[in-house]
Coordinates of C-alpha atoms in Angstrom, one line a residue:
Chain A
X1214 CA 49.9 -99.4 36.8
X1215 CA 48.0 -97.8 34.0
X1216 CA 48.1 -94.0 34.1
X1217 CA 47.6 -92.9 30.6
X1218 CA 44.0 -92.2 30.6
X1219 CA 43.4 -91.3 34.3
X1220 CA 41.9 -87.8 35.0
X1221 CA 44.0 -84.8 36.5
X1222 CA 42.2 -85.4 39.7
X1223 CA 42.9 -89.1 39.9
X1224 CA 46.6 -88.6 39.2
X1225 CA 46.7 -85.8 41.9
X1226 CA 45.2 -88.2 44.3
X1227 CA 48.1 -90.8 43.5
X1228 CA 50.6 -88.0 44.0
X1229 CA 49.1 -86.9 47.4
X1230 CA 49.1 -90.7 48.6
X1231 CA 52.7 -91.0 47.6
X1232 CA 51.5 -94.0 45.3
X1233 CA 53.9 -92.3 42.5
X1234 CA 56.1 -89.6 42.2
X1235 CA 55.8 -86.5 39.8
X1236 CA 59.2 -87.7 38.4
X1237 CA 57.8 -91.0 37.7
X1238 CA 54.6 -89.5 36.4
X1239 CA 56.8 -87.2 34.1
X1240 CA 58.9 -90.2 32.9
X1241 CA 55.9 -92.5 32.1
X1242 CA 54.2 -89.7 30.0
X1243 CA 57.6 -88.6 28.5
X1244 CA 57.9 -92.2 27.2
X1245 CA 54.4 -92.1 25.7
X1246 CA 55.2 -88.7 23.9
X1247 CA 58.4 -90.1 22.5
X1248 CA 56.6 -93.3 21.2
X1249 CA 53.3 -92.0 19.9
X1250 CA 53.6 -88.2 19.6
X1251 CA 56.5 -87.7 17.2
X1252 CA 56.6 -86.9 13.4
X1253 CA 56.4 -90.2 12.2
X1254 CA 53.4 -91.3 14.7
X1255 CA 50.8 -88.8 15.4
X1256 CA 53.0 -85.7 14.7
X1257 CA 51.2 -84.2 17.7
X1258 CA 54.6 -82.7 19.2
X1259 CA 56.8 -80.1 17.6
X1260 CA 59.4 -80.0 20.6
X1261 CA 59.8 -82.2 23.6
X1262 CA 61.2 -80.7 26.7
X1263 CA 62.6 -83.6 28.6
X1264 CA 65.5 -81.8 30.5
X1265 CA 63.4 -79.0 31.7
X1266 CA 60.5 -81.4 32.5
X1267 CA 62.4 -83.6 34.7
X1268 CA 63.8 -80.6 36.8
X1269 CA 60.3 -79.3 37.1
X1270 CA 59.1 -82.5 38.4
X1271 CA 61.7 -82.9 41.0
X1272 CA 60.7 -79.3 42.1
X1273 CA 56.9 -80.5 42.2
X1274 CA 58.0 -83.5 44.4
X1275 CA 59.7 -81.2 46.9
X1276 CA 56.5 -79.2 47.2
X1277 CA 54.1 -82.2 47.4
X1278 CA 56.5 -83.8 50.1
X1279 CA 55.9 -80.6 52.4
X1280 CA 52.8 -78.8 51.6
X1281 CA 49.5 -80.9 52.0
X1282 CA 47.7 -78.0 50.3
X1283 CA 49.4 -78.1 47.0
X1284 CA 47.1 -77.3 43.9
X1285 CA 45.5 -80.2 42.2
X1286 CA 47.9 -79.3 39.0
X1287 CA 51.1 -79.6 41.1
X1288 CA 53.5 -82.2 39.6
X1289 CA 50.8 -82.9 36.8
X1290 CA 52.3 -83.2 33.3
X1291 CA 50.8 -81.2 30.3
X1292 CA 51.7 -80.1 26.9
X1293 CA 51.3 -76.5 25.3
X1294 CA 50.2 -75.5 21.8
X1295 CA 53.2 -74.3 20.1
X1296 CA 51.5 -70.7 19.9
X1297 CA 52.3 -70.0 23.5
X1298 CA 55.6 -68.3 24.3
X1299 CA 57.8 -70.3 26.4
X1300 CA 61.0 -68.6 27.7
X1301 CA 64.0 -70.1 26.3
X1302 CA 62.0 -73.0 24.6
X1303 CA 61.5 -72.9 20.6
X1304 CA 58.1 -71.5 19.7
X1305 CA 57.3 -72.0 16.1
X1306 CA 53.5 -71.2 15.8
X1307 CA 53.9 -74.1 13.2
X1308 CA 55.5 -71.5 10.8
X1309 CA 58.7 -71.5 8.8
X1310 CA 59.0 -67.9 9.7
X1311 CA 59.5 -68.7 13.4
X1312 CA 61.3 -72.1 12.8
X1313 CA 64.1 -71.1 15.0
X1314 CA 62.4 -68.6 17.1
X1315 CA 63.2 -68.8 21.1
X1316 CA 61.0 -66.4 23.2
X1317 CA 62.8 -64.2 25.8
X1318 CA 59.6 -64.6 28.3
X1319 CA 56.9 -66.9 29.1
X1320 CA 53.1 -66.3 28.2
X1321 CA 51.0 -65.6 31.4
X1322 CA 49.3 -68.9 31.4
X1323 CA 52.7 -70.8 31.1
X1324 CA 53.8 -68.5 34.2
X1325 CA 50.9 -69.5 36.0
X1326 CA 51.1 -73.1 35.5
X1327 CA 55.0 -72.7 36.4
X1328 CA 54.0 -71.6 39.8
X1329 CA 51.8 -74.5 40.3
X1330 CA 54.6 -76.8 39.3
X1331 CA 52.8 -78.5 36.5
X1332 CA 55.2 -80.1 34.2
X1333 CA 55.6 -79.0 30.4
X1334 CA 56.3 -82.0 28.4
X1335 CA 56.5 -80.3 25.0
X1336 CA 54.8 -78.0 22.5
X1337 CA 52.1 -79.3 20.3
X1338 CA 51.6 -79.0 16.5
X1339 CA 48.7 -76.5 15.2
X1340 CA 47.7 -75.0 12.0
X1341 CA 50.1 -72.4 10.9
X1342 CA 49.3 -69.4 13.3
X1343 CA 46.3 -71.2 14.2
X1344 CA 44.9 -70.4 10.6
X1345 CA 42.9 -73.5 10.0
X1346 CA 40.7 -76.3 11.4
X1347 CA 42.8 -79.6 10.4
X1348 CA 46.5 -79.0 11.4
X1349 CA 46.9 -79.4 7.6
X1350 CA 48.4 -75.7 7.1
X1351 CA 51.2 -76.7 9.6
X1352 CA 54.5 -76.1 8.2
X1353 CA 55.5 -79.3 9.9
X1354 CA 52.8 -81.4 8.3
X1355 CA 49.3 -82.5 9.8
X1356 CA 48.8 -84.3 13.0
X1357 CA 46.6 -87.3 13.1
X1358 CA 43.6 -88.4 14.8
X1359 CA 44.2 -91.1 17.3
X1360 CA 40.9 -92.8 16.6
X1361 CA 41.9 -93.2 12.8
X1362 CA 45.4 -92.1 12.0
X1363 CA 44.4 -91.4 8.2
X1364 CA 41.8 -88.6 9.3
X1365 CA 42.4 -85.0 10.7
X1366 CA 42.4 -84.4 14.5
X1367 CA 40.9 -80.9 13.6
X1368 CA 42.4 -77.7 14.3
X1369 CA 43.8 -75.4 14.9
X1370 CA 44.8 -77.2 18.2
X1371 CA 44.9 -80.7 16.7
X1372 CA 48.2 -81.5 18.3
X1373 CA 47.0 -80.7 21.8
X1374 CA 43.7 -82.7 21.3
X1375 CA 45.6 -85.6 19.5
X1376 CA 47.9 -85.6 22.5
X1377 CA 45.2 -85.8 25.2
X1378 CA 43.1 -88.3 23.2
X1379 CA 45.9 -90.7 22.8
X1380 CA 46.8 -90.4 26.6
X1381 CA 50.1 -88.8 26.0
X1382 CA 49.4 -86.1 28.4
X1383 CA 46.5 -85.7 30.9
X1384 CA 45.8 -82.0 29.6
X1385 CA 47.1 -79.7 27.1
X1386 CA 46.9 -75.8 26.7
X1387 CA 45.1 -74.8 23.6
X1388 CA 43.6 -71.5 22.2
X1389 CA 40.5 -70.4 20.4
X1390 CA 39.6 -67.7 17.9
X1391 CA 36.7 -69.4 16.3
X1392 CA 36.5 -73.1 17.3
X1393 CA 40.1 -74.1 17.6
X1394 CA 39.6 -75.9 20.7
X1395 CA 36.1 -76.9 20.4
X1396 CA 36.5 -78.4 16.9
X1397 CA 39.7 -80.6 17.6
X1398 CA 38.2 -81.9 20.9
X1399 CA 35.1 -82.9 19.2
X1400 CA 36.8 -84.8 16.4
X1401 CA 39.2 -86.4 18.9
X1402 CA 36.7 -87.3 21.5
X1403 CA 38.0 -85.2 24.4
X1404 CA 36.7 -82.3 26.5
X1405 CA 37.6 -78.6 25.4
X1406 CA 36.9 -75.4 27.2
X1407 CA 36.9 -72.0 25.2
X1408 CA 36.7 -69.3 28.0
X1409 CA 34.9 -66.0 27.8
X1410 CA 36.9 -63.5 26.1
X1411 CA 39.0 -61.8 28.6
X1412 CA 38.9 -64.4 31.3
X1413 CA 42.3 -65.9 30.5
X1414 CA 45.3 -63.6 29.6
X1415 CA 46.2 -63.5 26.2
X1416 CA 49.8 -62.1 26.9
X1417 CA 52.5 -64.0 25.3
X1418 CA 50.2 -65.9 23.0
X1419 CA 51.1 -65.2 19.4
X1420 CA 48.3 -63.2 18.2
X1421 CA 45.8 -64.0 15.3
X1422 CA 42.6 -62.2 16.0
X1423 CA 43.1 -60.1 19.1
X1424 CA 39.3 -59.4 19.5
X1425 CA 38.5 -63.1 19.8
X1426 CA 41.7 -65.0 20.8
X1427 CA 41.0 -67.0 24.2
X1428 CA 43.6 -69.3 25.6
X1429 CA 42.0 -72.3 27.3
X1430 CA 42.4 -76.0 27.8
X1431 CA 41.7 -79.6 26.6
X1432 CA 41.3 -82.4 29.0
X1433 CA 39.6 -85.8 29.7
X1434 CA 36.7 -84.5 31.8
X1435 CA 34.7 -81.2 32.6
X1436 CA 36.0 -81.5 36.2
X1437 CA 39.7 -81.4 34.9
X1438 CA 38.7 -78.6 32.8
X1439 CA 37.2 -76.8 35.7
X1440 CA 40.5 -77.2 37.8
X1441 CA 42.6 -75.8 35.1
X1442 CA 40.0 -72.6 34.7
X1443 CA 40.5 -72.0 38.4
X1444 CA 44.3 -71.7 37.7
X1445 CA 44.4 -70.0 34.3
X1446 CA 41.6 -67.3 34.8
X1447 CA 42.2 -63.9 36.2
X1448 CA 43.0 -60.2 35.7
X1449 CA 46.6 -59.7 33.9
X1450 CA 48.1 -56.2 33.9
X1451 CA 49.9 -57.3 30.6
X1452 CA 46.6 -58.1 28.8
X1453 CA 44.3 -54.9 29.4
X1454 CA 41.2 -56.9 27.9
X1455 CA 41.3 -59.3 30.9
X1456 CA 38.7 -58.9 33.5
X1457 CA 39.0 -58.3 37.3
X1458 CA 35.9 -60.3 37.9
X1459 CA 36.2 -63.0 40.9
X1460 CA 37.0 -66.4 39.7
X1461 CA 34.5 -68.9 41.3
X1462 CA 35.7 -72.4 42.7
X1463 CA 34.5 -74.0 39.5
X1464 CA 35.4 -77.5 40.5
X1465 CA 34.1 -77.3 44.2
X1466 CA 30.8 -75.8 42.8
X1467 CA 30.1 -78.6 40.3
X1468 CA 26.6 -80.2 40.7
X1469 CA 25.4 -83.7 39.6
X1470 CA 22.1 -82.7 38.9
X1471 CA 20.5 -80.2 36.6
X1472 CA 17.2 -79.3 38.6
X1473 CA 16.0 -75.8 37.8
X1474 CA 18.5 -75.3 35.0
X1475 CA 17.0 -74.0 31.9
X1476 CA 18.8 -75.1 28.6
X1477 CA 18.2 -73.7 25.1
X1478 CA 18.3 -75.7 22.0
X1479 CA 18.7 -73.2 19.1
X1480 CA 17.1 -74.8 16.1
X1481 CA 19.2 -72.9 13.6
X1482 CA 22.2 -74.9 14.8
X1483 CA 20.7 -78.0 13.2
X1484 CA 22.1 -77.0 9.9
X1485 CA 21.7 -78.5 6.3
X1486 CA 24.7 -80.8 5.5
X1487 CA 24.8 -82.0 9.0
X1488 CA 25.3 -85.7 9.2
X1489 CA 22.0 -87.3 10.5
X1490 CA 23.9 -89.7 12.9
X1491 CA 25.8 -86.5 14.5
X1492 CA 22.2 -85.1 15.0
X1493 CA 20.9 -88.2 16.6
X1494 CA 23.7 -88.3 19.1
X1495 CA 23.0 -84.6 19.8
X1496 CA 19.3 -85.3 20.7
X1497 CA 20.3 -88.2 22.7
X1498 CA 22.5 -86.2 24.7
X1499 CA 19.7 -83.6 25.2
X1500 CA 17.5 -86.5 26.6
X1501 CA 20.2 -87.2 29.2
X1502 CA 20.2 -83.5 30.3
X1503 CA 16.4 -83.8 30.5
X1504 CA 17.0 -87.0 32.7
X1505 CA 19.2 -84.9 35.0
X1506 CA 16.3 -82.5 35.6
X1507 CA 17.0 -79.6 33.0
X1508 CA 14.1 -77.7 31.5
X1509 CA 14.8 -78.0 27.6
X1510 CA 13.5 -74.9 25.7
X1511 CA 13.6 -74.6 22.0
X1512 CA 15.0 -71.1 21.1
X1513 CA 15.9 -69.2 17.9
X1514 CA 19.0 -67.4 16.8
X1515 CA 18.2 -66.4 13.2
X1516 CA 21.6 -64.4 12.8
X1517 CA 23.7 -67.8 13.2
X1518 CA 24.2 -68.4 9.5
X1519 CA 26.1 -65.1 9.4
X1520 CA 28.4 -65.8 12.2
X1521 CA 31.1 -67.3 9.9
X1522 CA 30.8 -64.4 7.4
X1523 CA 31.4 -62.0 10.0
X1524 CA 34.5 -64.1 11.0
X1525 CA 35.8 -64.5 7.5
X1526 CA 36.2 -60.6 7.4
X1527 CA 37.1 -59.7 11.1
X1528 CA 39.7 -62.6 11.4
X1529 CA 41.7 -61.9 8.3
X1530 CA 41.5 -58.2 8.9
X1531 CA 43.2 -58.6 12.3
X1532 CA 45.5 -61.2 11.1
X1533 CA 46.8 -58.8 8.4
X1534 CA 47.6 -56.3 11.2
X1535 CA 48.9 -58.8 13.7
X1536 CA 51.1 -60.7 11.2
X1537 CA 52.5 -57.3 10.0
X1538 CA 55.2 -57.8 12.7
X1539 CA 56.9 -60.6 11.0
X1540 CA 58.8 -58.9 8.7
X1541 CA 62.4 -60.3 8.9
X1542 CA 63.9 -57.4 10.6
X1543 CA 64.1 -57.8 14.6
X1544 CA 63.5 -61.7 15.0
X1545 CA 62.4 -64.8 13.0
X1546 CA 63.4 -65.8 9.3
X1547 CA 65.2 -63.3 7.2
X1548 CA 65.7 -64.1 3.5
X1549 CA 69.3 -64.5 2.5
X1550 CA 68.5 -63.2 -0.8
X1551 CA 67.4 -59.6 0.2
X1552 CA 69.1 -57.0 -1.5
X1553 CA 67.5 -53.8 0.0
X1554 CA 65.0 -53.1 2.8
X1555 CA 61.8 -53.7 0.8
X1556 CA 63.3 -57.0 -0.1
X1557 CA 63.9 -58.1 3.6
X1558 CA 60.0 -57.8 4.1
X1559 CA 58.6 -59.2 1.0
X1560 CA 61.1 -62.1 0.6
X1561 CA 61.2 -62.9 4.1
X1562 CA 57.5 -63.1 4.3
X1563 CA 57.2 -64.8 0.7
X1564 CA 59.6 -67.7 2.2
X1565 CA 58.4 -67.7 5.8
X1566 CA 54.6 -67.9 5.6
X1567 CA 52.5 -70.6 4.1
X1568 CA 49.6 -70.4 1.7
X1569 CA 46.7 -70.1 4.4
X1570 CA 48.6 -67.4 6.1
X1571 CA 49.2 -65.6 2.9
X1572 CA 45.5 -65.9 1.9
X1573 CA 44.4 -64.4 5.1
X1574 CA 47.0 -61.5 5.3
X1575 CA 46.0 -60.4 1.7
X1576 CA 42.1 -60.9 2.4
X1577 CA 42.6 -58.9 5.4
X1578 CA 44.5 -56.4 3.6
X1579 CA 41.9 -55.9 1.1
X1580 CA 39.2 -55.8 3.6
X1581 CA 41.0 -52.9 5.3
X1582 CA 42.2 -51.1 2.4
X1583 CA 41.0 -47.6 1.1
X1584 CA 37.7 -47.7 -0.3
X1585 CA 36.6 -51.3 1.3
X1586 CA 36.8 -50.6 4.9
X1587 CA 33.1 -49.7 5.2
X1588 CA 31.7 -52.5 3.0
X1589 CA 33.9 -55.2 4.8
X1590 CA 35.0 -54.6 8.2
X1591 CA 32.6 -51.9 9.4
X1592 CA 29.8 -53.8 8.2
X1593 CA 31.0 -57.1 9.8
X1594 CA 31.4 -55.2 13.1
X1595 CA 28.0 -54.0 12.8
X1596 CA 26.5 -57.4 12.1
X1597 CA 28.7 -58.7 15.1
X1598 CA 26.9 -56.3 17.4
X1599 CA 23.6 -57.8 16.3
X1600 CA 25.0 -61.3 17.0
X1601 CA 25.9 -60.2 20.5
X1602 CA 22.4 -58.6 21.1
X1603 CA 20.7 -61.8 19.9
X1604 CA 22.8 -64.0 22.3
X1605 CA 22.1 -61.5 25.1
X1606 CA 18.2 -61.7 24.5
X1607 CA 18.3 -65.6 24.4
X1608 CA 20.4 -65.7 27.6
X1609 CA 17.5 -63.6 29.6
X1610 CA 15.6 -67.0 29.0
X1611 CA 18.0 -69.8 29.5
X1612 CA 21.3 -70.6 31.5
X1613 CA 23.0 -72.2 28.5
X1614 CA 22.6 -73.5 24.9
X1615 CA 23.3 -76.9 23.7
X1616 CA 24.0 -77.9 20.0
X1617 CA 26.7 -79.8 18.1
X1618 CA 30.1 -78.7 18.2
X1619 CA 30.7 -79.7 14.5
X1620 CA 28.2 -81.0 12.0
X1621 CA 30.3 -83.7 10.7
X1622 CA 32.9 -86.2 12.1
X1623 CA 36.6 -86.3 11.1
X1624 CA 37.3 -86.4 7.4
X1625 CA 40.4 -87.8 5.8
X1626 CA 43.7 -86.0 5.7
X1627 CA 44.3 -84.2 2.5
X1628 CA 40.4 -83.3 1.6
X1629 CA 40.4 -80.3 3.5
X1630 CA 43.6 -78.6 2.4
X1631 CA 43.0 -76.9 -0.7
X1632 CA 39.4 -75.6 0.0
X1633 CA 39.9 -71.9 1.2
X1634 CA 36.3 -72.1 2.8
X1635 CA 37.0 -75.4 4.8
X1636 CA 37.6 -73.7 8.2
X1637 CA 34.8 -71.4 8.0
X1638 CA 32.3 -74.0 7.2
X1639 CA 33.5 -76.7 9.7
X1640 CA 33.7 -74.0 12.5
X1641 CA 30.2 -72.6 11.6
X1642 CA 28.6 -73.7 14.8
X1643 CA 31.5 -72.7 16.9
X1644 CA 32.1 -69.2 15.3
X1645 CA 29.2 -67.3 16.5
X1646 CA 29.8 -67.9 20.4
X1647 CA 33.4 -66.9 19.5
X1648 CA 32.3 -63.7 17.9
X1649 CA 30.2 -62.9 21.0
X1650 CA 33.0 -63.6 23.4
X1651 CA 30.8 -66.4 25.0
X1652 CA 32.5 -69.2 27.2
X1653 CA 31.9 -72.9 25.4
X1654 CA 32.8 -76.5 25.9
X1655 CA 32.8 -79.5 23.7
X1656 CA 32.2 -82.8 25.3
X1657 CA 32.2 -86.4 23.8
X1658 CA 28.7 -87.6 23.3
X1659 CA 29.1 -90.6 21.2
X1660 CA 30.3 -92.1 17.8
X1661 CA 29.0 -91.7 14.5
X1662 CA 29.9 -93.3 11.1
X1663 CA 32.1 -91.4 8.8
X1664 CA 30.6 -90.1 5.5
X1665 CA 33.2 -91.6 3.5
X1666 CA 33.6 -95.1 5.0
X1667 CA 30.5 -96.4 7.1
X1668 CA 32.6 -99.2 8.8
X1669 CA 34.5 -96.3 10.6
X1670 CA 33.1 -94.6 13.6
X1671 CA 34.6 -91.2 15.0
X1672 CA 33.6 -89.3 17.9
X1673 CA 30.7 -86.7 18.0
X1674 CA 30.9 -83.6 20.5
X1675 CA 28.4 -81.7 22.4
X1676 CA 28.8 -78.1 22.4
X1677 CA 27.6 -76.2 25.5
X1678 CA 27.5 -72.3 25.2
X1679 CA 27.1 -70.0 28.2
X1680 CA 26.5 -66.2 28.8
X1681 CA 29.7 -64.1 29.1
X1682 CA 31.5 -65.2 32.4
X1683 CA 29.0 -68.2 32.8
X1684 CA 31.6 -70.8 32.8
X1685 CA 29.9 -72.4 36.0
X1686 CA 26.9 -72.8 34.1
X1687 CA 28.5 -74.8 31.3
X1688 CA 31.0 -76.6 33.5
X1689 CA 27.7 -77.7 35.7
X1690 CA 25.8 -78.9 32.8
X1691 CA 28.8 -80.9 31.1
X1692 CA 29.8 -82.3 34.7
X1693 CA 26.4 -83.5 35.4
X1694 CA 26.1 -85.1 31.8
X1695 CA 29.5 -86.9 32.7
X1696 CA 28.2 -88.4 35.9
X1697 CA 25.6 -90.4 33.9
X1698 CA 27.3 -91.2 30.7
X1699 CA 30.8 -92.5 30.0
X1700 CA 31.7 -91.3 26.6
X1701 CA 34.6 -89.2 28.0
X1702 CA 36.1 -92.3 29.4
X1703 CA 36.5 -94.1 26.0
X1704 CA 40.0 -94.1 24.6
X1705 CA 41.4 -95.1 21.1
X1706 CA 43.1 -98.5 20.8
X1707 CA 46.5 -99.1 19.6
X1708 CA 48.3 -96.7 22.2
X1709 CA 49.8 -99.3 24.6
X1710 CA 46.6 -100.3 26.3
Chain B
X19 CA 33.2 -60.7 -6.5
X20 CA 36.1 -61.5 -9.1
X21 CA 39.4 -59.9 -8.4
X22 CA 41.8 -58.9 -11.1
X23 CA 45.5 -59.8 -11.2
X24 CA 46.4 -56.1 -10.8
X25 CA 44.2 -56.0 -7.7
X26 CA 46.0 -59.1 -6.4
X27 CA 49.4 -57.5 -7.1
X28 CA 48.2 -54.3 -5.4
X29 CA 47.2 -56.3 -2.2
X30 CA 50.5 -58.3 -2.2
X31 CA 52.4 -55.1 -2.5
X32 CA 50.4 -53.4 0.4
X33 CA 50.9 -56.7 2.5
X34 CA 54.5 -56.8 1.7
X35 CA 54.4 -60.4 0.3
X36 CA 56.3 -61.2 -2.8
X37 CA 54.3 -63.6 -5.3
X38 CA 55.1 -65.4 -8.3
X39 CA 52.9 -65.1 -11.3
X40 CA 51.3 -68.6 -10.6
X41 CA 50.6 -67.5 -7.1
X42 CA 49.1 -64.2 -8.1
X43 CA 46.6 -66.4 -10.4
X44 CA 46.1 -69.0 -7.4
X45 CA 45.2 -66.4 -4.8
X46 CA 43.1 -64.3 -7.3
X47 CA 40.9 -67.5 -7.5
X48 CA 41.1 -68.2 -3.9
X49 CA 40.4 -64.5 -2.5
X50 CA 37.7 -64.4 -5.0
X51 CA 36.0 -67.4 -3.4
X52 CA 36.2 -65.8 0.0
X53 CA 35.0 -62.5 -1.1
X54 CA 32.1 -64.2 -2.9
X55 CA 31.4 -66.1 0.3
X56 CA 31.1 -62.9 2.5
X57 CA 29.1 -61.1 0.2
X58 CA 25.8 -62.5 1.9
X59 CA 26.5 -60.1 4.7
X60 CA 24.9 -57.4 2.5
X61 CA 21.6 -58.9 3.3
X62 CA 21.8 -58.1 7.0
X63 CA 20.1 -54.7 7.8
X64 CA 22.5 -52.8 10.0
X65 CA 20.7 -49.3 9.4
X66 CA 21.5 -47.3 12.6
X67 CA 23.6 -50.2 14.1
X68 CA 26.9 -49.1 15.8
X69 CA 29.9 -51.3 15.3
X70 CA 31.3 -53.4 18.2
X71 CA 35.1 -53.9 18.6
X72 CA 35.2 -55.0 22.3
X73 CA 32.8 -57.5 23.1
X74 CA 32.7 -57.6 26.8
X75 CA 32.2 -53.8 27.1
X76 CA 35.6 -52.5 28.2
X77 CA 36.7 -49.0 27.4
X78 CA 39.9 -47.3 27.8
X79 CA 41.8 -49.4 30.2
X80 CA 44.5 -47.1 31.4
X81 CA 47.7 -47.4 33.4
X82 CA 50.4 -45.0 34.5
X83 CA 52.9 -44.0 32.0
X84 CA 56.1 -45.0 34.1
X85 CA 59.5 -45.7 32.2
X86 CA 61.2 -48.8 33.4
X87 CA 64.2 -50.9 32.1
X88 CA 63.5 -54.0 30.1
X89 CA 64.6 -57.2 31.6
X90 CA 65.0 -58.6 28.4
X91 CA 67.5 -56.4 26.7
X92 CA 70.3 -58.8 25.9
X93 CA 68.2 -61.7 25.3
X94 CA 66.3 -59.7 22.5
X95 CA 69.4 -58.4 21.1
X96 CA 70.8 -62.0 20.9
X97 CA 67.7 -63.1 18.5
X98 CA 68.4 -60.4 15.8
X99 CA 68.7 -62.1 12.5
X100 CA 72.0 -59.9 11.7
X101 CA 73.7 -57.6 14.1
X102 CA 76.7 -55.5 14.6
X103 CA 78.0 -55.3 18.3
X104 CA 74.6 -54.4 19.8
X105 CA 73.1 -52.8 16.7
X106 CA 70.3 -54.6 14.4
X107 CA 71.7 -54.7 11.1
X108 CA 69.4 -54.3 8.1
X109 CA 70.0 -53.2 4.3
X110 CA 70.6 -49.9 3.2
X111 CA 67.4 -47.5 3.2
X112 CA 68.7 -44.8 0.9

């Protein structure tokens, strides 16, 4: 029986019908993780939690045997980006400064999945502290794209995206700050959900940019994302920015047509430098949405090009503040060479942080320093308000926006690493929605030839952006698209199929 | 926007990161590239615009200030890099 590329809902059905147990499912996916997910293979996993997983699966089987109303996620294996604190399980943020760090509590989303008896198989690789768009800034080396292992999977949630793409887990937890779910989902040909800011709790997620950080999921279909969204969303007293708004039954509400739905196509998202073949795929996808009954309206968002500039100031600024806590004092790496207190800070941080983290901390320190605050941070937060207003205006006219997630398909590993602007440019189409706290999806919509080798085709992602709290809008559009296309059912060769 | 080596050393000192001379030069160039990139923002007219810091419009989320015991005390102490009994050990300050 082949299970690797089944959706959560299909696996849940098998569990309910007793065709398979959660323990069997867990062992099956653990084997795949150990065979394809490790350092010398996709390098998608930093830690494998076999013992804990098998215990949890036994627990799930007990619940499934007596509760016919158990959640669709009960007994389903998953992986979590190594940015989510997991009690008693090493959590590194892919940084040497947290190499041996073992959290004393679970992040809220991990607790929620624990309550459902979902089965954590391990922790996935990411750009160090989620600073990057390729996983190349990870202290443990880059993850590889399952469609072509010489290419980047995207980042920062590259390990999570690669793991789902290669069928090592049915879904994975990931986080977004400015494209870190949508970009790797796009480059790896899987589905990613970036929630409205405050829809999902940040508690226990190692902080990057607190005004943006949004934990979400990567999975094989929009329907699966909708299931995870129902479980992960909600108010959390431990994160005061979470909302008390009701959580719709996203999955049950899904529709298979788009009659009466107005979809905006923002012309500024067809940027110069975009691969023509990517642009073609996006237009083909828009035609499909039209077939489904949607009304397509061209719209204009003139401030789009400033989104990544705002991000390039706000993000390092908040990083410099959030990463001040990693000082070698209370936990994490402490330099052995320190002779006095100031040395503990400066040497522990020198030894513990990689180049990208140092670059962002210093950029942010500068942008917030005396005399520069008004010119950088304050200016950026003013432009950010204009970006929010511009989106609000356009959502008076349309229910959602569609465009590309990333202007180019996956490039070779090693070509992004030394460009200090790589992430800001790769994520230029993802960042504006992030700065405005909007929910968005990236879903597969075809393949395009790479720029360096026309014999290689890599996945293209369609981005769907909704108004704040408009998750249902984007899930409906994505799901309807997936009822008449099968791009989301494609999977890479070479992983046991 | 070109930073000087002195500026980079000052930023690194504020950020509590020790840098070698080579790193100072490397980051001087790279930070200059980033600052150059963001300088385009000056072109956006923000006269009379108020800055935004909370995009979903929440303000002053309050809770009661009640003291409670931490359930994590022992686990937190166990993760100290250096300790003496239950005390966190650091280098002398004076």
